[in-house]
Short mmCIF file of C-alpha atoms in Angstrom, two decimals:
data_model
loop_
_atom_site.label_atom_id
_atom_site.label_comp_id
_atom_site.label_asym_id
_atom_site.label_seq_id
_atom_site.Cartn_x
_atom_site.Cartn_y
_atom_site.Cartn_z
CA UNK A 1 0.76 20.58 8.74
CA UNK A 2 1.74 22.08 5.38
CA UNK A 3 2.81 19.60 2.70
CA UNK A 4 4.67 21.05 -0.28
CA UNK A 5 4.54 18.92 -3.44
CA UNK A 6 6.77 19.97 -6.35
CA UNK A 7 4.61 18.30 -8.97
CA UNK A 8 0.91 17.97 -9.59
CA UNK A 9 -1.61 15.33 -8.58
CA UNK A 10 -0.68 12.00 -10.18
CA UNK A 11 -2.29 9.62 -7.70
CA UNK A 12 -4.37 7.91 -10.39
CA UNK A 13 -1.43 7.28 -12.73
CA UNK A 14 -0.68 3.65 -13.48
CA UNK A 15 2.29 2.09 -11.71
CA UNK A 16 5.38 0.86 -13.51
CA UNK A 17 5.46 -2.68 -12.19
CA UNK A 18 8.99 -3.63 -13.19
CA UNK A 19 11.86 -2.00 -15.03
CA UNK A 20 12.63 -4.05 -18.13
CA UNK A 21 14.42 -3.28 -21.37
CA UNK A 22 11.37 -1.51 -22.82
CA UNK A 23 10.87 0.95 -19.93
CA UNK A 24 14.21 1.22 -18.19
CA UNK A 25 14.65 4.78 -19.52
CA UNK A 26 11.68 6.19 -17.60
CA UNK A 27 13.81 8.95 -16.08
CA UNK A 28 15.40 9.84 -19.43
CA UNK A 29 12.21 9.83 -21.48
CA UNK A 30 9.75 11.18 -18.88
CA UNK A 31 11.98 13.43 -16.77
CA UNK A 32 9.73 16.48 -16.98
CA UNK A 33 6.72 14.63 -15.60
CA UNK A 34 8.18 12.42 -12.89
CA UNK A 35 11.57 13.91 -12.01
CA UNK A 36 10.94 17.66 -12.32
CA UNK A 37 13.61 19.82 -10.76
CA UNK A 38 13.92 23.51 -11.61
CA UNK A 39 11.15 25.15 -13.61
CA UNK A 40 11.95 27.94 -16.03
CA UNK A 41 9.64 30.38 -14.27
CA UNK A 42 11.80 30.18 -11.13
CA UNK A 43 14.69 31.97 -12.80
CA UNK A 44 13.67 35.43 -11.58
CA UNK A 45 13.87 34.21 -7.98
CA UNK A 46 16.59 31.56 -8.13
CA UNK A 47 18.93 31.68 -11.14
CA UNK A 48 19.47 28.26 -12.70
CA UNK A 49 22.49 26.45 -11.33
CA UNK A 50 23.27 22.84 -12.19
CA UNK A 51 24.94 22.45 -8.79
CA UNK A 52 21.77 23.30 -6.87
CA UNK A 53 18.86 21.08 -7.81
CA UNK A 54 15.75 21.27 -5.70
CA UNK A 55 13.38 18.40 -6.34
CA UNK A 56 13.66 14.84 -7.57
CA UNK A 57 10.84 12.27 -7.73
CA UNK A 58 7.30 13.49 -7.16
CA UNK A 59 5.31 12.10 -4.27
CA UNK A 60 1.69 12.44 -5.39
CA UNK A 61 1.96 9.90 -8.18
CA UNK A 62 2.21 6.16 -8.77
CA UNK A 63 5.26 4.59 -7.13
CA UNK A 64 7.33 2.52 -9.53
CA UNK A 65 10.34 0.26 -9.44
CA UNK A 66 12.43 3.23 -10.53
CA UNK A 67 12.58 4.07 -6.82
CA UNK A 68 14.10 1.85 -4.14
CA UNK A 69 11.57 0.32 -1.75
CA UNK A 70 14.06 -0.89 0.86
CA UNK A 71 13.01 -0.20 4.42
CA UNK A 72 15.70 1.26 6.68
CA UNK A 73 14.83 2.46 10.17
CA UNK A 74 18.20 3.94 11.09
CA UNK A 75 20.09 3.05 14.27
CA UNK A 76 19.83 3.92 17.95
CA UNK A 77 23.18 5.69 17.71
CA UNK A 78 21.92 7.82 14.82
CA UNK A 79 18.82 8.92 16.75
CA UNK A 80 20.92 9.69 19.84
CA UNK A 81 23.12 11.98 17.75
CA UNK A 82 20.07 13.64 16.19
CA UNK A 83 18.40 14.22 19.58
CA UNK A 84 21.60 15.80 20.90
CA UNK A 85 22.07 18.01 17.84
CA UNK A 86 18.57 19.49 18.03
CA UNK A 87 18.32 19.29 21.84
CA UNK A 88 14.96 17.52 21.59
CA UNK A 89 14.32 14.07 23.09
CA UNK A 90 11.44 13.45 20.70
CA UNK A 91 14.13 12.13 18.32
CA UNK A 92 15.76 9.68 20.75
CA UNK A 93 15.75 5.96 19.99
CA UNK A 94 13.09 5.08 22.58
CA UNK A 95 10.54 7.51 21.15
CA UNK A 96 11.46 6.75 17.55
CA UNK A 97 11.05 3.00 18.11
CA UNK A 98 7.49 3.54 19.33
CA UNK A 99 6.71 5.73 16.32
CA UNK A 100 8.24 3.25 13.88
CA UNK A 101 6.29 0.39 15.44
CA UNK A 102 3.08 2.40 15.23
CA UNK A 103 3.35 3.11 11.49
CA UNK A 104 4.29 -0.39 10.25
CA UNK A 105 2.71 -3.76 9.73
CA UNK A 106 5.59 -6.21 9.64
CA UNK A 107 5.45 -9.51 7.74
CA UNK A 108 8.52 -11.55 8.73
CA UNK A 109 9.64 -14.78 7.15
CA UNK A 110 11.03 -16.33 10.36
CA UNK A 111 12.40 -13.33 12.22
CA UNK A 112 13.04 -13.63 15.97
CA UNK A 113 12.51 -9.89 16.52
CA UNK A 114 8.80 -10.25 15.65
CA UNK A 115 7.70 -8.82 19.02
CA UNK A 116 9.82 -5.68 18.52
CA UNK A 117 8.06 -4.77 15.29
CA UNK A 118 4.70 -3.17 14.57
CA UNK A 119 1.70 -5.15 13.33
CA UNK A 120 -1.19 -2.67 13.07
CA UNK A 121 0.28 0.25 11.11
CA UNK A 122 -0.45 1.56 7.63
CA UNK A 123 2.97 0.80 6.13
CA UNK A 124 3.47 -2.83 5.03
CA UNK A 125 7.05 -4.03 5.53
CA UNK A 126 7.83 -7.44 4.07
CA UNK A 127 10.95 -9.38 4.90
CA UNK A 128 12.47 -11.14 1.91
CA UNK A 129 11.55 -14.79 2.22
CA UNK A 130 14.19 -16.43 0.02
CA UNK A 131 17.84 -16.47 1.05
CA UNK A 132 20.17 -17.30 -1.80
CA UNK A 133 23.27 -19.42 -1.29
CA UNK A 134 25.36 -16.48 -2.52
CA UNK A 135 23.88 -14.20 0.15
CA UNK A 136 24.72 -16.73 2.84
CA UNK A 137 28.28 -17.07 1.55
CA UNK A 138 28.75 -13.29 1.44
CA UNK A 139 27.47 -12.86 5.01
CA UNK A 140 29.80 -15.62 6.21
CA UNK A 141 32.73 -13.98 4.43
CA UNK A 142 32.00 -10.48 5.79
CA UNK A 143 31.59 -11.90 9.30
CA UNK A 144 34.92 -13.69 9.09
CA UNK A 145 36.75 -10.64 7.71
CA UNK A 146 35.24 -7.94 9.96
CA UNK A 147 34.33 -9.88 13.13
CA UNK A 148 30.93 -8.17 12.95
CA UNK A 149 27.97 -10.41 13.82
CA UNK A 150 25.43 -11.41 11.18
CA UNK A 151 22.20 -9.48 11.75
CA UNK A 152 18.92 -11.37 11.89
CA UNK A 153 16.94 -8.09 11.68
CA UNK A 154 19.00 -5.12 10.52
CA UNK A 155 16.19 -2.78 11.61
CA UNK A 156 16.20 -3.94 15.24
CA UNK A 157 17.07 -0.82 17.29
CA UNK A 158 17.54 -2.99 20.40
CA UNK A 159 20.04 -5.38 18.84
CA UNK A 160 23.39 -5.91 20.57
CA UNK A 161 25.04 -4.79 17.35
CA UNK A 162 23.34 -2.59 14.77
CA UNK A 163 26.19 -2.93 12.30
CA UNK A 164 26.88 -6.12 10.39
CA UNK A 165 26.03 -8.14 7.28
CA UNK A 166 22.57 -9.61 6.71
CA UNK A 167 20.95 -12.08 4.31
CA UNK A 168 17.54 -10.51 3.74
CA UNK A 169 16.28 -7.09 2.75
CA UNK A 170 13.07 -5.65 4.14
CA UNK A 171 10.88 -4.02 1.51
CA UNK A 172 8.00 -1.53 1.61
CA UNK A 173 5.69 -3.51 -0.65
CA UNK A 174 2.25 -5.06 -0.61
CA UNK A 175 2.33 -8.73 -1.45
CA UNK A 176 5.08 -9.49 -3.95
CA UNK A 177 4.81 -6.54 -6.32
CA UNK A 178 3.01 -3.35 -5.36
CA UNK A 179 5.48 -0.82 -4.02
CA UNK A 180 4.44 1.55 -1.27
CA UNK A 181 4.89 5.32 -1.18
CA UNK A 182 4.04 8.04 1.35
CA UNK A 183 1.12 8.94 -0.90
CA UNK A 184 -0.34 5.43 -1.04
CA UNK A 185 0.20 4.63 2.61
CA UNK A 186 -0.38 7.83 4.57
CA UNK A 187 -2.34 10.24 2.34
CA UNK A 188 -5.55 8.25 2.12
CA UNK A 189 -8.94 9.96 1.74
CA UNK A 190 -9.54 10.22 5.49
CA UNK A 191 -6.16 11.89 6.04
CA UNK A 192 -6.63 14.32 3.17
CA UNK A 193 -9.91 15.50 4.70
CA UNK A 194 -8.28 16.53 7.97
CA UNK A 195 -8.60 20.21 8.74
CA UNK A 196 -5.01 20.41 10.02
CA UNK A 197 -3.45 19.27 6.73
CA UNK A 198 -2.86 21.61 3.77
CA UNK A 199 -1.34 20.33 0.50
CA UNK A 200 0.20 22.82 -1.91
CA UNK A 201 0.88 21.45 -5.42
CA UNK A 202 3.54 22.77 -7.82
CA UNK A 203 5.40 24.06 -4.76
CA UNK A 204 9.10 23.62 -4.05
CA UNK A 205 10.81 24.43 -0.75
CA UNK A 206 13.91 26.53 -1.40
CA UNK A 207 15.26 27.49 2.01
CA UNK A 208 14.57 27.75 5.75
CA UNK A 209 14.35 31.25 7.24
CA UNK A 210 16.09 31.97 10.56
CA UNK A 211 15.87 34.70 13.20
CA UNK A 212 19.00 36.58 14.29
CA UNK A 213 19.12 34.06 17.16
CA UNK A 214 19.50 31.30 14.54
CA UNK A 215 16.05 29.86 15.25
CA UNK A 216 14.09 28.53 12.28
CA UNK A 217 10.75 30.29 11.95
CA UNK A 218 9.59 29.74 8.34
CA UNK A 219 10.16 27.98 5.04
CA UNK A 220 10.44 29.85 1.75
CA UNK A 221 8.98 28.09 -1.27
CA UNK A 222 7.93 28.69 -4.84
CA UNK A 223 4.31 27.93 -5.76
CA UNK A 224 3.81 27.96 -9.53
CA UNK A 225 6.91 30.15 -9.73
CA UNK A 226 5.69 32.68 -7.13
CA UNK A 227 7.57 33.29 -3.89
CA UNK A 228 5.77 32.23 -0.72
CA UNK A 229 6.61 31.84 2.96
CA UNK A 230 5.11 29.40 5.46
CA UNK A 231 5.67 30.19 9.13
CA UNK A 232 5.99 27.29 11.57
CA UNK A 233 4.18 27.35 14.90
CA UNK A 234 6.10 24.61 16.73
CA UNK A 235 8.66 22.85 14.55
CA UNK A 236 10.03 22.97 11.03
CA UNK A 237 11.08 19.51 9.83
CA UNK A 238 12.67 18.92 6.43
CA UNK A 239 11.57 15.61 4.92
CA UNK A 240 12.59 16.15 1.32
CA UNK A 241 14.16 12.80 0.51
CA UNK A 242 17.82 13.33 -0.36
CA UNK A 243 17.40 17.12 -0.67
CA UNK A 244 17.53 18.52 2.93
CA UNK A 245 21.34 19.04 2.84
CA UNK A 246 20.96 21.22 -0.26
CA UNK A 247 18.06 23.16 1.22
CA UNK A 248 20.00 23.70 4.44
CA UNK A 249 22.97 24.99 2.45
CA UNK A 250 20.73 27.35 0.48
CA UNK A 251 19.42 28.53 3.86
CA UNK A 252 22.88 29.74 4.88
CA UNK A 253 24.21 26.78 6.84
CA UNK A 254 27.46 25.35 5.54
CA UNK A 255 31.00 26.31 4.65
CA UNK A 256 31.15 30.11 4.90
CA UNK A 257 33.66 30.53 2.07
CA UNK A 258 31.52 28.48 -0.30
CA UNK A 259 28.31 30.26 0.70
CA UNK A 260 29.98 33.64 0.14
CA UNK A 261 31.10 32.48 -3.30
CA UNK A 262 27.52 31.70 -4.35
CA UNK A 263 26.06 34.83 -2.70
CA UNK A 264 24.18 33.05 0.07
CA UNK A 265 24.06 34.91 3.40
CA UNK A 266 25.81 32.88 6.11
CA UNK A 267 23.61 31.93 9.06
CA UNK A 268 25.98 29.36 10.54
CA UNK A 269 29.46 28.35 9.41
CA UNK A 270 29.57 24.58 9.46
#
């Protein structure tokens, strides 16, 4: 497994516990450190373009309340569509439910889907304990207007309805304050020592490379401004937060007219 991290190693940085008036401008005042996007040295490879940003928050650093810690599993319908699109049943709802249960430790307030959740995983998921009167009124109103049922657990993939209003969020936090991140939860010392994991810092994925049969075989990335390629043996999976659509477009998948206009070779007109 090759992990590309756009920033450096910031694991030991202090967390920002809460965004208040004195630190609410973290992104504005500390953009270069925590929200790096396109470095100047990349210009020879990828000319700067405000419409094509590559990287947002850095993973190997302290998680703060700047980021949202809501926990959303997705729906069975979503995973069915994904499995069909990639023709791979590993993504179907049955398999994904087992994976999601394996990675979480669920702390419900009084949730009836307790047995459908995981309780021995590394990721703590805490259901909000307090339901405000306003939340209850809003759920009642949405239910009356839409005829959708109120959801007791909006992350229950086996629910009769996966769409509807709910009173409580589920958060990826420890206790009442410490927010979780992929770095804190999954990249512990034991994991980092595994021989099958390689972490490249100051490296940003730019595009996926395809064969003439439209099969992905590698990822192009910039490491300290230098062009690199990483070839995949089995699968190439983009897990770049909100950025995969942009990376896919830069890889040549998208509207052909638009890709031609920005000088990107078309792999698939979509």
